[in-house]
């Protein structure tokens, strides 16, 4: 059992959600349906929105699981096993995730210290974009140990990648093992050299099954993965179901101490010459948060791309004053 146990065994499992817009409210709904939390507190600068969401979710309880749900404030983060941060400005059509930075960094300076003060033993899980930079900012502004500050990172990109590969190869997405690493954003990197179906790398899989392996098709699949948010936002204005499911998967691995390997964002130290940045690598997530960031055997091109992604993030962080 890790040293930092986020929840007190004797009290109901509480999850706090800060920001109950599209992402936060969808996650709250998924969490309620999952039955993983006994208490869900909703916090939003728009108090009426948090109250409305709490009412609607409470009316869901008779169909689901006994759960206490209310609109609260930062004092209610006390004792939460996990505080999920989804507050802030979202991407508008044509905007990149990094474009949302300054507005969301201002919000972070206001809310993160309050959460850490009321809940020094819990885990912070960041979804707001740019998620890697804001995970790093949450780490610095909270003063919490690195193991207990993580971001949804490329969990969503990895899901999109596995889905598209599964469509191409005609197998269940759960049978496709492939990761997107680095920034959750334009510089993200597909770890092709590690992608496999039934333990076979994709070119080997194709050879063994008598299928063509088409590098251009693979590149298109990556581009559709990387650009998915732009295509969805153009059509429906926001993305929220898949990220909410990803947040739920992370929450489940923490609350049930599952040691699941997930491509979440966390503090990276001494990796391919990169240190003191948050981005995604396959990571073992347990009850203490980040148990271990896995060391990958990437090829030279992937390593160079990962270093480039890290450089993009470093430049962005340098523009922030986190003192
Ligand atoms: N990490 C991912 O994979 C991923 C995926 C989709 C969206 N996102 C990001 O999640 C964030 C939220 O997206 P959304 O679609 O839910 O946006 P939204 O506008 O629907 O909701 C944001 C909520 O934050 C609240 N808020 C704003 N300032 C606040 C403050 N100071 N304190 C508390 N609450 C505050 C707003 O009132 C609103 O309810 C965005 O940054 C978006 O880019 C991340």
Short mmCIF file of C-alpha atoms and ligand atoms in Angstrom, two decimals:
data_model
loop_
_atom_site.label_atom_id
_atom_site.label_comp_id
_atom_site.label_asym_id
_atom_site.label_seq_id
_atom_site.Cartn_x
_atom_site.Cartn_y
_atom_site.Cartn_z
CA UNK A 1 0.00 0.00 0.00
CA UNK A 2 1.50 3.38 -0.96
CA UNK A 3 2.44 5.92 1.70
CA UNK A 4 -0.08 8.55 0.73
CA UNK A 5 -3.53 7.07 1.11
CA UNK A 6 -5.95 9.61 -0.28
CA UNK A 7 -9.09 8.54 1.46
CA UNK A 8 -9.91 7.99 5.08
CA UNK A 9 -11.22 4.42 5.32
CA UNK A 10 -13.84 5.37 7.91
CA UNK A 11 -15.67 7.97 5.82
CA UNK A 12 -17.73 7.76 2.63
CA UNK A 13 -15.77 8.12 -0.60
CA UNK A 14 -16.10 11.74 -1.71
CA UNK A 15 -15.22 13.07 -5.17
CA UNK A 16 -15.23 16.84 -5.69
CA UNK A 17 -15.75 18.28 -9.17
CA UNK A 18 -14.66 21.87 -9.79
CA UNK A 19 -16.29 23.20 -12.95
CA UNK A 20 -19.58 21.58 -13.88
CA UNK A 21 -19.89 22.64 -17.50
CA UNK A 22 -20.04 20.09 -20.28
CA UNK A 23 -17.08 17.99 -19.12
CA UNK A 24 -17.65 18.27 -15.35
CA UNK A 25 -21.37 17.49 -15.47
CA UNK A 26 -20.90 14.58 -17.88
CA UNK A 27 -18.23 13.16 -15.58
CA UNK A 28 -20.54 13.64 -12.57
CA UNK A 29 -23.26 11.71 -14.38
CA UNK A 30 -20.90 8.90 -15.36
CA UNK A 31 -19.57 8.77 -11.80
CA UNK A 32 -23.07 8.55 -10.38
CA UNK A 33 -24.01 5.72 -12.76
CA UNK A 34 -20.80 3.88 -11.82
CA UNK A 35 -21.62 3.84 -8.10
CA UNK A 36 -17.94 4.44 -7.25
CA UNK A 37 -18.51 7.49 -5.05
CA UNK A 38 -20.78 7.88 -2.03
CA UNK A 39 -20.57 11.68 -2.16
CA UNK A 40 -20.22 13.98 -5.15
CA UNK A 41 -19.80 17.70 -4.54
CA UNK A 42 -20.16 20.13 -7.44
CA UNK A 43 -18.34 23.46 -7.32
CA UNK A 44 -18.63 26.15 -9.99
CA UNK A 45 -18.20 29.93 -10.21
CA UNK A 46 -21.72 29.81 -11.63
CA UNK A 47 -23.48 28.69 -8.45
CA UNK A 48 -26.88 28.36 -10.12
CA UNK A 49 -25.40 25.97 -12.70
CA UNK A 50 -23.91 23.80 -9.92
CA UNK A 51 -27.25 23.80 -8.09
CA UNK A 52 -29.16 22.88 -11.24
CA UNK A 53 -26.78 20.03 -12.01
CA UNK A 54 -27.02 18.78 -8.41
CA UNK A 55 -30.82 18.76 -8.59
CA UNK A 56 -30.90 16.91 -11.92
CA UNK A 57 -28.32 14.36 -10.70
CA UNK A 58 -30.18 13.86 -7.40
CA UNK A 59 -33.29 12.95 -9.39
CA UNK A 60 -31.17 10.24 -11.06
CA UNK A 61 -30.34 8.61 -7.69
CA UNK A 62 -33.54 6.51 -7.42
CA UNK A 63 -32.56 4.85 -10.71
CA UNK A 64 -28.92 4.29 -9.76
CA UNK A 65 -27.05 4.23 -6.43
CA UNK A 66 -27.60 5.94 -3.08
CA UNK A 67 -25.26 8.92 -3.43
CA UNK A 68 -25.14 12.30 -1.70
CA UNK A 69 -24.82 15.07 -4.31
CA UNK A 70 -24.78 18.79 -3.61
CA UNK A 71 -23.58 22.16 -4.86
CA UNK A 72 -20.80 23.20 -2.53
CA UNK A 73 -17.77 25.40 -2.10
CA UNK A 74 -14.05 24.78 -1.60
CA UNK A 75 -14.48 23.83 2.06
CA UNK A 76 -16.35 20.77 0.76
CA UNK A 77 -13.15 19.52 -0.92
CA UNK A 78 -12.07 18.52 2.60
CA UNK A 79 -11.72 14.75 2.76
CA UNK A 80 -12.33 14.23 -0.96
CA UNK A 81 -10.32 11.28 -2.28
CA UNK A 82 -10.09 13.04 -5.64
CA UNK A 83 -10.80 16.60 -6.75
CA UNK A 84 -11.38 16.73 -10.50
CA UNK A 85 -10.67 20.10 -12.11
CA UNK A 86 -12.65 20.87 -15.26
CA UNK A 87 -13.23 24.59 -14.66
CA UNK A 88 -12.31 27.19 -17.22
CA UNK A 89 -12.53 28.41 -20.76
CA UNK A 90 -12.93 25.80 -23.47
CA UNK A 91 -11.53 25.75 -27.02
CA UNK A 92 -13.55 27.73 -29.53
CA UNK A 93 -13.65 26.59 -33.16
CA UNK A 94 -10.16 27.07 -34.63
CA UNK A 95 -8.47 27.60 -31.23
CA UNK A 96 -5.72 25.29 -30.07
CA UNK A 97 -5.59 24.00 -26.52
CA UNK A 98 -2.63 26.24 -25.79
CA UNK A 99 -4.76 29.26 -26.78
CA UNK A 100 -6.86 28.78 -23.62
CA UNK A 101 -3.83 29.11 -21.40
CA UNK A 102 -3.80 32.61 -19.92
CA UNK A 103 -7.47 32.64 -18.90
CA UNK A 104 -7.24 29.22 -17.29
CA UNK A 105 -3.93 29.95 -15.55
CA UNK A 106 -5.63 32.92 -13.84
CA UNK A 107 -8.40 30.63 -12.61
CA UNK A 108 -5.77 28.14 -11.36
CA UNK A 109 -4.06 30.76 -9.21
CA UNK A 110 -7.44 31.45 -7.61
CA UNK A 111 -8.70 27.90 -7.04
CA UNK A 112 -5.77 25.48 -6.65
CA UNK A 113 -4.35 26.91 -3.39
CA UNK A 114 -7.85 26.85 -1.85
CA UNK A 115 -8.37 23.21 -2.77
CA UNK A 116 -4.95 22.20 -1.40
CA UNK A 117 -5.59 24.09 1.83
CA UNK A 118 -8.90 22.33 2.46
CA UNK A 119 -7.72 18.95 1.19
CA UNK A 120 -4.00 18.40 1.72
CA UNK A 121 -4.29 14.59 1.54
CA UNK A 122 -6.34 14.16 -1.63
CA UNK A 123 -5.51 13.67 -5.29
CA UNK A 124 -5.91 16.41 -7.90
CA UNK A 125 -7.02 15.25 -11.34
CA UNK A 126 -6.87 17.95 -14.02
CA UNK A 127 -8.87 17.92 -17.27
CA UNK A 128 -8.90 21.63 -18.19
CA UNK A 129 -6.79 22.56 -21.22
CA UNK A 130 -4.01 22.95 -21.93
CA UNK A 131 -4.04 19.95 -19.61
CA UNK A 132 -0.29 19.27 -19.35
CA UNK A 133 0.59 22.86 -18.54
CA UNK A 134 -2.28 23.14 -16.05
CA UNK A 135 -1.29 19.85 -14.40
CA UNK A 136 2.19 21.29 -13.92
CA UNK A 137 0.68 24.54 -12.62
CA UNK A 138 -1.57 22.59 -10.23
CA UNK A 139 1.48 20.76 -8.91
CA UNK A 140 3.41 23.98 -8.29
CA UNK A 141 0.48 26.00 -6.92
CA UNK A 142 -0.79 23.23 -4.61
CA UNK A 143 2.52 22.13 -3.12
CA UNK A 144 1.18 18.56 -3.11
CA UNK A 145 3.49 15.59 -3.73
CA UNK A 146 3.96 14.82 -7.44
CA UNK A 147 2.30 11.41 -7.08
CA UNK A 148 -0.97 13.10 -6.18
CA UNK A 149 -1.29 15.54 -9.06
CA UNK A 150 -2.19 14.13 -12.45
CA UNK A 151 -3.91 15.18 -15.64
CA UNK A 152 -6.14 13.29 -18.04
CA UNK A 153 -3.33 13.88 -20.55
CA UNK A 154 -3.54 11.69 -23.63
CA UNK A 155 -5.98 9.18 -22.15
CA UNK A 156 -8.55 10.53 -24.61
CA UNK A 157 -6.15 10.58 -27.59
CA UNK A 158 -5.14 7.01 -26.78
CA UNK A 159 -8.82 6.02 -26.77
CA UNK A 160 -9.39 7.76 -30.11
CA UNK A 161 -6.30 6.06 -31.55
CA UNK A 162 -7.37 2.61 -30.37
CA UNK A 163 -10.88 3.18 -31.69
CA UNK A 164 -9.67 4.20 -35.16
CA UNK A 165 -7.14 1.34 -35.31
CA UNK A 166 -9.86 -1.08 -34.22
CA UNK A 167 -12.09 0.12 -37.06
CA UNK A 168 -9.27 -0.30 -39.54
CA UNK A 169 -8.25 -3.78 -38.39
CA UNK A 170 -11.76 -5.02 -37.56
CA UNK A 171 -10.99 -6.03 -33.96
CA UNK A 172 -12.37 -4.84 -30.62
CA UNK A 173 -10.72 -1.56 -29.51
CA UNK A 174 -9.90 -3.29 -26.22
CA UNK A 175 -7.72 -5.75 -28.14
CA UNK A 176 -5.65 -2.96 -29.70
CA UNK A 177 -2.74 -1.88 -27.50
CA UNK A 178 -1.37 1.45 -28.64
CA UNK A 179 -0.52 4.73 -26.93
CA UNK A 180 -0.40 8.39 -27.75
CA UNK A 181 2.28 10.02 -25.62
CA UNK A 182 3.64 13.52 -24.97
CA UNK A 183 1.44 16.62 -25.06
CA UNK A 184 -2.35 16.32 -25.20
CA UNK A 185 -2.35 18.58 -28.24
CA UNK A 186 -0.82 19.29 -31.59
CA UNK A 187 2.66 17.92 -30.77
CA UNK A 188 1.44 14.56 -29.43
CA UNK A 189 3.28 11.43 -30.54
CA UNK A 190 1.97 8.02 -31.65
CA UNK A 191 4.17 5.25 -30.21
CA UNK A 192 3.91 3.09 -33.36
CA UNK A 193 6.88 0.91 -32.46
CA UNK A 194 4.99 -0.39 -29.42
CA UNK A 195 1.50 -0.69 -30.98
CA UNK A 196 0.30 -4.28 -31.14
CA UNK A 197 -2.60 -6.66 -31.55
CA UNK A 198 -2.26 -9.99 -29.72
CA UNK A 199 1.37 -9.14 -28.94
CA UNK A 200 2.24 -8.68 -32.63
CA UNK A 201 3.51 -5.31 -33.84
CA UNK A 202 1.21 -3.96 -36.53
CA UNK A 203 3.42 -4.76 -39.57
CA UNK A 204 3.98 -8.30 -38.16
CA UNK A 205 0.26 -8.67 -37.46
CA UNK A 206 -0.57 -7.74 -41.06
CA UNK A 207 2.07 -10.08 -42.45
CA UNK A 208 0.84 -12.97 -40.32
CA UNK A 209 -2.82 -12.37 -41.27
CA UNK A 210 -2.06 -11.84 -44.97
CA UNK A 211 -3.21 -8.21 -44.80
CA UNK A 212 -1.52 -5.21 -46.41
CA UNK A 213 0.30 -2.87 -44.00
CA UNK A 214 -0.23 0.64 -45.31
CA UNK A 215 1.91 3.33 -43.67
CA UNK A 216 -0.13 6.14 -45.31
CA UNK A 217 -3.30 4.72 -43.77
CA UNK A 218 -1.59 4.57 -40.40
CA UNK A 219 -0.52 8.22 -40.74
CA UNK A 220 -4.13 9.19 -41.59
CA UNK A 221 -5.34 7.34 -38.50
CA UNK A 222 -2.88 9.30 -36.37
CA UNK A 223 -3.92 12.61 -37.95
CA UNK A 224 -7.60 11.85 -37.33
CA UNK A 225 -6.70 11.04 -33.72
CA UNK A 226 -4.69 14.23 -33.22
CA UNK A 227 -7.26 16.48 -34.90
CA UNK A 228 -10.42 14.82 -33.53
CA UNK A 229 -11.22 17.62 -31.07
CA UNK A 230 -11.15 20.22 -33.89
CA UNK A 231 -13.56 18.13 -35.99
CA UNK A 232 -15.93 17.54 -33.07
CA UNK A 233 -15.88 21.15 -31.85
CA UNK A 234 -16.63 22.34 -35.41
CA UNK A 235 -19.73 20.12 -35.39
CA UNK A 236 -21.09 20.19 -31.82
CA UNK A 237 -19.14 22.92 -30.04
CA UNK A 238 -17.48 20.76 -27.39
CA UNK A 239 -16.26 17.25 -26.59
CA UNK A 240 -17.24 15.62 -23.34
CA UNK A 241 -18.48 12.00 -23.39
CA UNK A 242 -15.14 10.33 -24.08
CA UNK A 243 -13.13 12.56 -21.77
CA UNK A 244 -15.67 11.98 -19.00
CA UNK A 245 -15.33 8.22 -19.53
CA UNK A 246 -11.54 8.63 -19.37
CA UNK A 247 -11.81 10.58 -16.12
CA UNK A 248 -14.02 7.84 -14.75
CA UNK A 249 -11.47 5.19 -15.75
CA UNK A 250 -8.73 7.09 -13.90
CA UNK A 251 -11.02 7.56 -10.87
CA UNK A 252 -11.78 3.84 -10.85
CA UNK A 253 -8.10 2.90 -10.94
CA UNK A 254 -7.43 5.22 -7.99
CA UNK A 255 -10.43 4.31 -5.82
CA UNK A 256 -10.10 0.58 -6.46
CA UNK A 257 -6.29 0.51 -6.32
CA UNK A 258 -6.19 -1.20 -9.73
CA UNK A 259 -2.63 -0.44 -10.91
CA UNK A 260 -4.01 0.21 -14.38
CA UNK A 261 -1.61 1.44 -17.05
CA UNK A 262 -3.10 4.68 -18.38
CA UNK A 263 -1.60 7.46 -20.48
CA UNK A 264 -2.10 10.19 -17.90
CA UNK A 265 -0.07 13.36 -17.52
CA UNK A 266 2.24 13.67 -14.52
CA UNK A 267 5.60 15.07 -13.49
CA UNK A 268 8.30 13.58 -15.71
CA UNK A 269 11.81 13.45 -14.32
CA UNK A 270 14.94 12.22 -16.06
CA UNK A 271 13.26 10.69 -19.10
CA UNK A 272 15.16 10.80 -22.43
CA UNK A 273 16.92 13.84 -21.00
CA UNK A 274 13.60 15.54 -20.10
CA UNK A 275 12.84 16.72 -16.56
CA UNK A 276 10.48 19.01 -14.66
CA UNK A 277 7.54 18.92 -17.08
CA UNK A 278 4.14 17.23 -17.07
CA UNK A 279 3.08 15.15 -20.06
CA UNK A 280 1.76 11.68 -20.77
CA UNK A 281 3.50 8.35 -20.81
CA UNK A 282 1.92 5.00 -19.96
CA UNK A 283 1.68 5.19 -16.17
CA UNK A 284 0.62 2.82 -13.40
CA UNK A 285 -2.21 4.50 -11.49
CA UNK A 286 -3.14 3.28 -8.03
CA UNK A 287 -4.71 4.47 -4.80
CA UNK A 288 -1.84 6.87 -4.16
CA UNK A 289 -2.20 8.41 -7.64
CA UNK A 290 0.90 8.01 -9.80
CA UNK A 291 2.62 4.82 -8.78
CA UNK A 292 5.15 4.66 -11.62
CA UNK A 293 5.73 6.25 -15.00
CA UNK A 294 6.79 3.45 -17.32
CA UNK A 295 10.07 3.70 -19.20
CA UNK A 296 9.43 2.89 -22.86
CA UNK A 297 11.73 1.50 -25.49
CA UNK A 298 10.95 4.02 -28.21
CA UNK A 299 12.71 4.20 -31.56
CA UNK A 300 14.85 7.19 -32.54
CA UNK A 301 12.12 9.06 -34.45
CA UNK A 302 9.66 8.68 -31.59
CA UNK A 303 12.22 9.85 -29.06
CA UNK A 304 12.96 12.93 -31.18
CA UNK A 305 9.23 13.68 -31.49
CA UNK A 306 8.76 13.28 -27.75
CA UNK A 307 11.63 15.71 -27.12
CA UNK A 308 9.96 18.16 -29.51
CA UNK A 309 6.64 17.80 -27.66
CA UNK A 310 8.46 18.46 -24.38
CA UNK A 311 10.10 21.55 -25.88
CA UNK A 312 6.68 22.93 -26.90
CA UNK A 313 5.41 22.44 -23.35
CA UNK A 314 8.53 23.92 -21.78
CA UNK A 315 8.15 27.06 -23.86
CA UNK A 316 4.53 27.43 -22.79
CA UNK A 317 5.30 26.91 -19.11
CA UNK A 318 8.04 29.53 -19.32
CA UNK A 319 5.36 32.09 -20.26
CA UNK A 320 3.55 31.44 -16.95
CA UNK A 321 4.35 33.00 -13.62
CA UNK A 322 3.81 30.20 -11.13
CA UNK A 323 5.36 31.84 -8.08
N1 LIG B 1 -8.39 16.93 -21.19
C1 LIG B 1 -9.22 16.60 -22.14
O1 LIG B 1 -9.05 15.57 -22.80
C2 LIG B 1 -10.37 17.53 -22.42
C3 LIG B 1 -11.41 17.16 -23.29
C4 LIG B 1 -12.46 18.05 -23.48
C5 LIG B 1 -12.45 19.29 -22.86
N2 LIG B 1 -11.40 19.61 -22.05
C6 LIG B 1 -11.30 20.90 -21.38
O2 LIG B 1 -12.11 20.93 -20.22
C7 LIG B 1 -12.40 22.28 -19.88
C8 LIG B 1 -13.89 22.43 -19.64
O3 LIG B 1 -14.60 22.23 -20.85
P1 LIG B 1 -16.19 22.32 -20.88
O4 LIG B 1 -16.61 21.94 -22.24
O5 LIG B 1 -16.77 21.61 -19.69
O6 LIG B 1 -16.37 23.90 -20.65
P2 LIG B 1 -17.68 24.65 -20.11
O7 LIG B 1 -17.54 26.07 -20.50
O8 LIG B 1 -18.90 23.90 -20.52
O9 LIG B 1 -17.54 24.53 -18.52
C9 LIG B 1 -16.58 25.20 -17.78
C10 LIG B 1 -17.16 25.49 -16.40
O10 LIG B 1 -16.14 26.10 -15.61
C11 LIG B 1 -16.78 27.05 -14.79
N3 LIG B 1 -15.80 28.04 -14.30
C12 LIG B 1 -15.21 29.05 -14.99
N4 LIG B 1 -14.39 29.75 -14.18
C13 LIG B 1 -14.45 29.15 -12.96
C14 LIG B 1 -13.84 29.41 -11.71
N5 LIG B 1 -13.00 30.43 -11.54
N6 LIG B 1 -14.13 28.61 -10.67
C15 LIG B 1 -15.00 27.58 -10.83
N7 LIG B 1 -15.62 27.30 -11.99
C16 LIG B 1 -15.35 28.07 -13.04
C17 LIG B 1 -17.84 27.69 -15.70
O11 LIG B 1 -18.84 28.35 -14.96
C18 LIG B 1 -18.36 26.45 -16.44
O12 LIG B 1 -19.46 25.86 -15.79
C19 LIG B 1 -11.88 23.11 -21.08
O13 LIG B 1 -10.61 23.64 -20.75
C20 LIG B 1 -11.76 22.10 -22.18
O14 LIG B 1 -10.80 22.48 -23.16
C21 LIG B 1 -10.39 18.75 -21.81
#
